[in-house]
mmCIF file of C-alpha atoms in Angstrom:
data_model
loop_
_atom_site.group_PDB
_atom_site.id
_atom_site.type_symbol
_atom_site.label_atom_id
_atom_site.label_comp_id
_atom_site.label_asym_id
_atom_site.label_seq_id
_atom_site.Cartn_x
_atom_site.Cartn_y
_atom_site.Cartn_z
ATOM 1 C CA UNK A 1 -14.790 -14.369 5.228
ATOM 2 C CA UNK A 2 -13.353 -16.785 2.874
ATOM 3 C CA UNK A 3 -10.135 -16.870 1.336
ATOM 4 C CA UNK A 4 -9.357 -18.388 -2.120
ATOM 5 C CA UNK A 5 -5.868 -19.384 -3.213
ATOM 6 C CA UNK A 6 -4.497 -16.348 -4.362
ATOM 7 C CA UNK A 7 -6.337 -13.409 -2.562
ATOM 8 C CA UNK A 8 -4.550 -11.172 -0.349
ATOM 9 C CA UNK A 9 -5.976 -10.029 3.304
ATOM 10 C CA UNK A 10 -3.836 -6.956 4.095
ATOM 11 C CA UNK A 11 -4.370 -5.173 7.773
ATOM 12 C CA UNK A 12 -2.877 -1.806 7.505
ATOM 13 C CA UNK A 13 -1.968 1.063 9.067
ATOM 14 C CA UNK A 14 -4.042 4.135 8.389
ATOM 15 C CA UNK A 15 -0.409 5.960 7.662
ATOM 16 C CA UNK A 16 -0.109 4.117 4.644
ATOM 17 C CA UNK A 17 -3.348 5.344 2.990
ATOM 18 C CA UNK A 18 -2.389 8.724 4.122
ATOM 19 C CA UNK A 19 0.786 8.939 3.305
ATOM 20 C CA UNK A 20 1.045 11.920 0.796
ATOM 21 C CA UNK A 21 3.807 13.894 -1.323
ATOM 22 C CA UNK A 22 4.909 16.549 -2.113
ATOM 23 C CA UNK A 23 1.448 18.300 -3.355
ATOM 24 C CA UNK A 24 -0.088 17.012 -0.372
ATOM 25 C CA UNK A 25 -2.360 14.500 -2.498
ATOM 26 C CA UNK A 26 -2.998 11.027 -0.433
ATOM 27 C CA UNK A 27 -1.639 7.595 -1.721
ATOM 28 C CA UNK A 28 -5.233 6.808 -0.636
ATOM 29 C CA UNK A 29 -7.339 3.268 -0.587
ATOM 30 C CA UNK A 30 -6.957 2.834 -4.441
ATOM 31 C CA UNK A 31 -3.454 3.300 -4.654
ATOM 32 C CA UNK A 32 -2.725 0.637 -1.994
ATOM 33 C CA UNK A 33 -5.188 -1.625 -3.753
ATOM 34 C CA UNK A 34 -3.526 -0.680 -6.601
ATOM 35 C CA UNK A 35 -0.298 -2.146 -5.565
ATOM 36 C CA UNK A 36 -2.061 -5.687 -3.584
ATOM 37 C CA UNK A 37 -3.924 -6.131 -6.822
ATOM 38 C CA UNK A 38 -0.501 -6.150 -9.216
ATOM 39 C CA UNK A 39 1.423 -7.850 -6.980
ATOM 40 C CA UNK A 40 -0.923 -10.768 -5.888
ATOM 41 C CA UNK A 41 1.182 -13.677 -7.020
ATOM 42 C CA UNK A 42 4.395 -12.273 -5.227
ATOM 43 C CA UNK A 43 5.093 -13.726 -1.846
ATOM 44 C CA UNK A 44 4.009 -11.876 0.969
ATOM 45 C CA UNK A 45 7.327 -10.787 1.885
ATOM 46 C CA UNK A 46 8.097 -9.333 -1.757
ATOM 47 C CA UNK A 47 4.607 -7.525 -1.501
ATOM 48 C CA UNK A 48 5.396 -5.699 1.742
ATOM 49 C CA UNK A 49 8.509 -4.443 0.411
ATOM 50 C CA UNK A 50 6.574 -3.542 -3.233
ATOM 51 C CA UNK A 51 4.206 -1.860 -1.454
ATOM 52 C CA UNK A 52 6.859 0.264 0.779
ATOM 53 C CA UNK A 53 9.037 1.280 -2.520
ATOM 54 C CA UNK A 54 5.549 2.471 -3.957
ATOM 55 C CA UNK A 55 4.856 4.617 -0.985
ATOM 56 C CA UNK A 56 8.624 5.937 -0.903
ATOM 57 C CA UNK A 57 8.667 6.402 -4.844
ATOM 58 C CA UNK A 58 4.957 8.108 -4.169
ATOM 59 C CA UNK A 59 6.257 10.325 -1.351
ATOM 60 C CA UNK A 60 9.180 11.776 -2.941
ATOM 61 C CA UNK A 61 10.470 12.578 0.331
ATOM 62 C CA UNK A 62 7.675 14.825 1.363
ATOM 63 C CA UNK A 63 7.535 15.008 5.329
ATOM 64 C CA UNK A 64 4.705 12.572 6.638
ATOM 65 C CA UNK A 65 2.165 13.197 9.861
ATOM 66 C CA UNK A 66 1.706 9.787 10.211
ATOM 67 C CA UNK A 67 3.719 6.741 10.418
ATOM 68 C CA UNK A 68 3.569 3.579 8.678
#
């Protein structure tokens, strides 16, 4: 695997692609690339917490099976 300035290598938990809300719809694989994609020139810090508020927001407080 190579890395190029600028890409992003994220290893995450399965809980994030499954978290769901409140009509029980998944945040899925494209929704998480989603947010990696639009926040690739934000420090890795700043796209953790980007990519948290986006599953929150996305949630809606719906109960979740899985943890993050």
């Amino acid at each position: 695997l190579e890395l190029a300035p600028g890409d992003v290598f994220a290893l995450l938990s399965d809980g994030v692609y499954e978290q769901v809300d409140a009509q029980g719809r998944a945040f899925g694989e494209e929704g998480v690339a989603a947010v990696l994609r639009a926040g690739q020139q934000l420090a890795m810090a700043a796209l953790v917490d980007r990519l948290a508020r986006a599953l929150k927001d996305f949630a809606g407080g719906a109960a979740q099976a899985d943890d993050v």
